[in-house]
Amino acid sequence: MIRIDEASVHYRGRAALHPSSLDVEPGAFTIVVGPNGAGKSTLLKLMAGEIAPDEGSVLLDDRLLSSVPARELARRRAVLPQSSALAFPFTVAEVVRLGLDAGGRTSRVQDIVDALDRVDLAGFSGRYYQELSGGEQQRVHLARVLCQIGPPVVHGTPRYLFLDEPISSLDIRHQLAVLSIGRDFARAGGGVVAVLHDLNLAAGFADRLVVLAHGAIVADGSPAAILTDRLIESVFDLKLRVGALPPPGIPFVLPQTAA
């Protein structure tokens, strides 16, 4: 388990994340939502060990995350950032192979083929990354992190995926496919944290929803338990209506239209 205990982050004297506590448990798909600038990416980077807290602590299985060697950390968790710039003319296969190298896994052509097939890019191995669309590039990087992390559980030890806006450039079919990959990883015993903006997709896929506003966690629980008209209005300064689908009662969010 990854545990954040009263951790805070400041940038140039400004609090990007106020003291916060949160457990990332294996076997759950946690989705973080909130307005732009709320601290979502900061929280994700903190959980993944990409930044250190100014106060408080972050633990991986009761060890300070900052004390975990880089190679071990790369095997235990993989991070998909919001954007990844590549200046060199890599092929798709070469980009995905970077994940195998980062995770210390033996480079096998079949692993690359399988990862690309999972993200609906079968046959793209020899194409140049720079020639792909934004959505295709985003899926290449997802294949890369899947190659890095490998199975959700290895020798009884869970692994973790951190996905920062993984569907921002994707059409609806690929949005659902990518979120299904995250859900399946969690159901197989791994831990998954994703940052999303689409509240309806978040409600449909999350086991646990974490809502941020102004650098603070303002709600944490199942979508059905915490998504309310009042919460949405207070966080987004917008009047929306929260309804519920038939059992199992997954909530949905719609704009309030004028009569």
XYZ file of C-alpha atoms in Angstrom:
259
model
C 0.000 0.000 0.000
C 1.080 3.563 -0.655
C 0.214 5.897 2.213
C 0.284 9.688 2.251
C 0.355 11.029 5.789
C -0.321 14.754 6.242
C 1.871 15.530 3.220
C 2.013 18.983 1.662
C 3.747 20.494 -1.373
C 4.683 24.119 -2.004
C 5.852 25.778 -5.202
C 7.665 29.103 -4.726
C 6.005 29.628 -1.388
C 2.510 28.782 -2.652
C 0.709 25.710 -1.353
C 0.024 23.423 -4.320
C -1.225 20.729 -1.949
C -2.295 21.372 1.628
C -1.580 18.711 4.291
C -3.362 15.626 2.979
C -3.697 11.987 3.972
C -4.655 9.218 1.573
C -4.094 5.479 1.170
C -3.649 3.929 -2.279
C -4.711 0.343 -1.861
C -4.058 -2.486 -4.316
C -7.137 -3.927 -5.924
C -8.851 -0.549 -6.313
C -9.194 1.910 -9.191
C -8.925 5.367 -7.639
C -9.833 8.364 -9.787
C -8.934 11.937 -8.848
C -11.117 14.790 -10.124
C -11.304 18.521 -9.587
C -10.969 21.869 -11.386
C -7.853 23.013 -13.218
C -5.155 23.969 -10.739
C -6.744 22.042 -7.868
C -3.595 19.995 -7.199
C -4.528 16.742 -8.952
C -1.250 16.246 -10.820
C 0.721 17.316 -7.753
C -1.064 14.676 -5.678
C -0.417 12.009 -8.308
C 3.291 12.915 -8.569
C 3.542 12.804 -4.783
C 1.985 9.327 -4.616
C 4.268 8.113 -7.399
C 7.435 9.433 -5.768
C 8.179 11.907 -8.538
C 8.217 14.783 -6.045
C 8.879 14.806 -2.308
C 6.582 16.369 0.278
C 7.690 19.545 2.023
C 5.938 18.285 5.138
C 4.532 14.905 6.117
C 5.482 11.589 4.562
C 4.754 9.153 1.732
C 5.221 5.447 2.440
C 5.392 2.375 0.233
C 4.670 -0.717 2.328
C 5.733 1.180 5.475
C 8.985 2.386 3.886
C 9.613 6.022 3.097
C 9.059 6.313 -0.635
C 12.106 8.571 -0.884
C 14.293 5.752 0.463
C 13.255 3.220 -2.199
C 16.044 2.815 -4.803
C 15.140 4.155 -8.255
C 15.420 0.756 -9.947
C 13.124 -0.886 -7.394
C 10.648 1.976 -7.638
C 10.559 1.621 -11.432
C 9.575 -2.024 -10.985
C 6.884 -1.262 -8.400
C 5.136 1.612 -10.149
C 4.855 3.223 -13.587
C 3.688 6.737 -14.409
C 1.903 8.009 -17.509
C 2.368 11.812 -17.499
C 0.022 14.312 -19.099
C 2.415 14.803 -22.000
C 5.678 13.268 -23.174
C 7.867 15.100 -25.685
C 10.282 13.086 -27.831
C 12.802 14.987 -29.920
C 14.391 11.988 -31.620
C 12.974 9.974 -34.551
C 12.034 6.877 -32.566
C 9.840 4.167 -33.991
C 6.827 3.111 -31.970
C 8.565 -0.131 -30.966
C 11.604 1.810 -29.711
C 9.409 4.030 -27.525
C 7.614 1.052 -26.015
C 10.930 -0.748 -25.439
C 11.966 2.134 -23.173
C 9.375 0.848 -20.718
C 10.947 -2.609 -20.642
C 14.347 -1.040 -19.998
C 12.993 1.227 -17.213
C 11.325 -1.690 -15.463
C 14.429 -3.866 -15.698
C 12.524 -6.409 -17.755
C 14.070 -8.508 -20.504
C 13.335 -6.927 -23.871
C 11.195 -9.259 -25.933
C 9.552 -8.412 -29.218
C 6.407 -10.286 -28.173
C 5.987 -8.084 -25.078
C 6.016 -5.001 -27.300
C 3.572 -6.563 -29.752
C 1.221 -7.575 -26.935
C 1.324 -4.114 -25.324
C 0.553 -2.385 -28.606
C -2.294 -4.794 -29.237
C -3.781 -3.936 -25.807
C -3.914 -0.235 -26.746
C -5.302 -0.912 -30.247
C -2.054 -0.147 -32.077
C -1.350 -3.553 -33.576
C 0.848 -3.187 -36.637
C 2.263 0.197 -35.577
C 5.673 -1.081 -34.376
C 7.637 0.164 -37.364
C 5.939 3.520 -37.713
C 7.650 6.688 -36.523
C 6.278 8.139 -33.324
C 6.422 11.732 -34.624
C 4.111 10.839 -37.520
C 1.258 9.668 -35.297
C -1.754 11.658 -34.136
C -1.882 12.981 -30.587
C -4.248 10.222 -29.512
C -2.065 7.537 -31.046
C 1.009 8.974 -29.325
C -0.833 8.917 -26.011
C -1.618 5.232 -26.484
C 2.007 4.488 -27.404
C 3.059 5.869 -24.033
C 0.395 3.810 -22.293
C 1.875 0.727 -23.985
C 5.280 1.864 -22.731
C 4.171 2.062 -19.082
C 2.341 -1.270 -19.366
C 5.590 -2.837 -20.543
C 7.433 -1.196 -17.659
C 5.084 -2.410 -14.923
C 4.320 -5.897 -16.207
C 1.751 -7.985 -14.278
C -0.324 -6.320 -11.527
C 1.080 -8.681 -8.874
C 4.507 -10.360 -8.847
C 5.347 -12.935 -6.158
C 2.521 -11.613 -4.019
C 3.684 -7.984 -4.287
C 1.260 -5.547 -5.923
C 2.365 -2.982 -8.477
C 0.907 0.441 -9.180
C -0.110 2.471 -12.223
C -0.389 6.269 -12.085
C -2.194 7.778 -15.075
C -2.338 11.574 -15.424
C -5.199 12.489 -17.782
C -4.705 9.295 -19.836
C -7.725 9.913 -22.098
C -7.348 13.642 -22.826
C -6.594 13.129 -26.535
C -8.731 10.062 -27.185
C -12.042 9.438 -28.898
C -14.801 7.865 -26.840
C -14.054 4.285 -27.958
C -10.432 4.545 -26.897
C -11.342 6.420 -23.709
C -13.428 3.451 -22.622
C -10.731 0.994 -23.704
C -7.996 2.774 -21.727
C -10.122 3.045 -18.593
C -10.988 -0.646 -18.940
C -7.254 -1.432 -18.924
C -6.940 0.476 -15.652
C -9.953 -1.252 -14.140
C -8.696 -4.699 -15.184
C -5.259 -3.987 -13.700
C -6.883 -3.108 -10.383
C -9.216 -6.092 -10.421
C -6.182 -8.335 -10.910
C -4.690 -6.995 -7.664
C -2.713 -3.939 -8.720
C -3.288 -0.374 -7.600
C -4.365 2.284 -10.093
C -4.706 6.040 -9.676
C -5.906 8.169 -12.591
C -6.584 11.882 -12.969
C -9.681 12.597 -15.086
C -11.861 15.565 -15.980
C -14.918 13.662 -17.212
C -17.089 13.177 -14.124
C -19.360 10.647 -15.794
C -16.503 8.390 -16.873
C -14.932 8.815 -13.444
C -18.180 7.767 -11.758
C -18.571 4.802 -14.100
C -15.098 3.352 -13.607
C -13.883 4.407 -10.159
C -14.013 2.171 -7.131
C -13.014 5.265 -5.207
C -13.334 8.928 -6.131
C -11.072 11.609 -4.639
C -12.192 15.211 -5.198
C -9.725 18.088 -4.918
C -10.325 21.834 -4.725
C -7.809 24.603 -4.006
C -5.101 22.108 -3.127
C -7.155 20.140 -0.604
C -9.056 16.844 -0.592
C -12.693 17.817 -0.093
C -14.353 14.430 -0.679
C -13.192 10.817 -0.752
C -15.349 7.732 -1.204
C -17.380 5.744 -3.675
C -18.924 7.805 -6.508
C -22.441 6.942 -5.344
C -21.659 8.095 -1.811
C -20.005 11.446 -2.506
C -21.248 12.822 -5.835
C -24.017 15.294 -5.022
C -25.376 18.508 -6.530
C -24.000 20.440 -3.558
C -20.484 18.985 -3.880
C -20.326 19.692 -7.621
C -21.496 23.268 -7.158
C -19.064 23.949 -4.318
C -16.080 22.490 -6.195
C -16.738 23.651 -9.749
C -18.856 26.749 -9.043
C -21.422 25.364 -11.436
C -24.976 24.138 -11.049
C -25.202 20.555 -12.263
C -27.694 17.815 -11.572
C -26.533 14.454 -10.243
C -28.758 11.500 -11.057
C -28.335 7.742 -10.809
C -28.610 4.939 -13.321
C -30.655 1.840 -12.463
C -28.922 -0.675 -10.170
C -26.055 -0.693 -9.354
C -26.899 3.020 -9.079
C -23.892 4.573 -10.809
C -24.269 8.373 -10.618
C -24.245 10.642 -13.651
C -23.869 14.398 -13.971
C -25.896 16.631 -16.296
C -26.058 20.410 -16.728
C -29.080 22.151 -15.308
C -30.871 23.664 -18.283
C -33.050 26.739 -18.058
C -36.789 26.091 -18.012
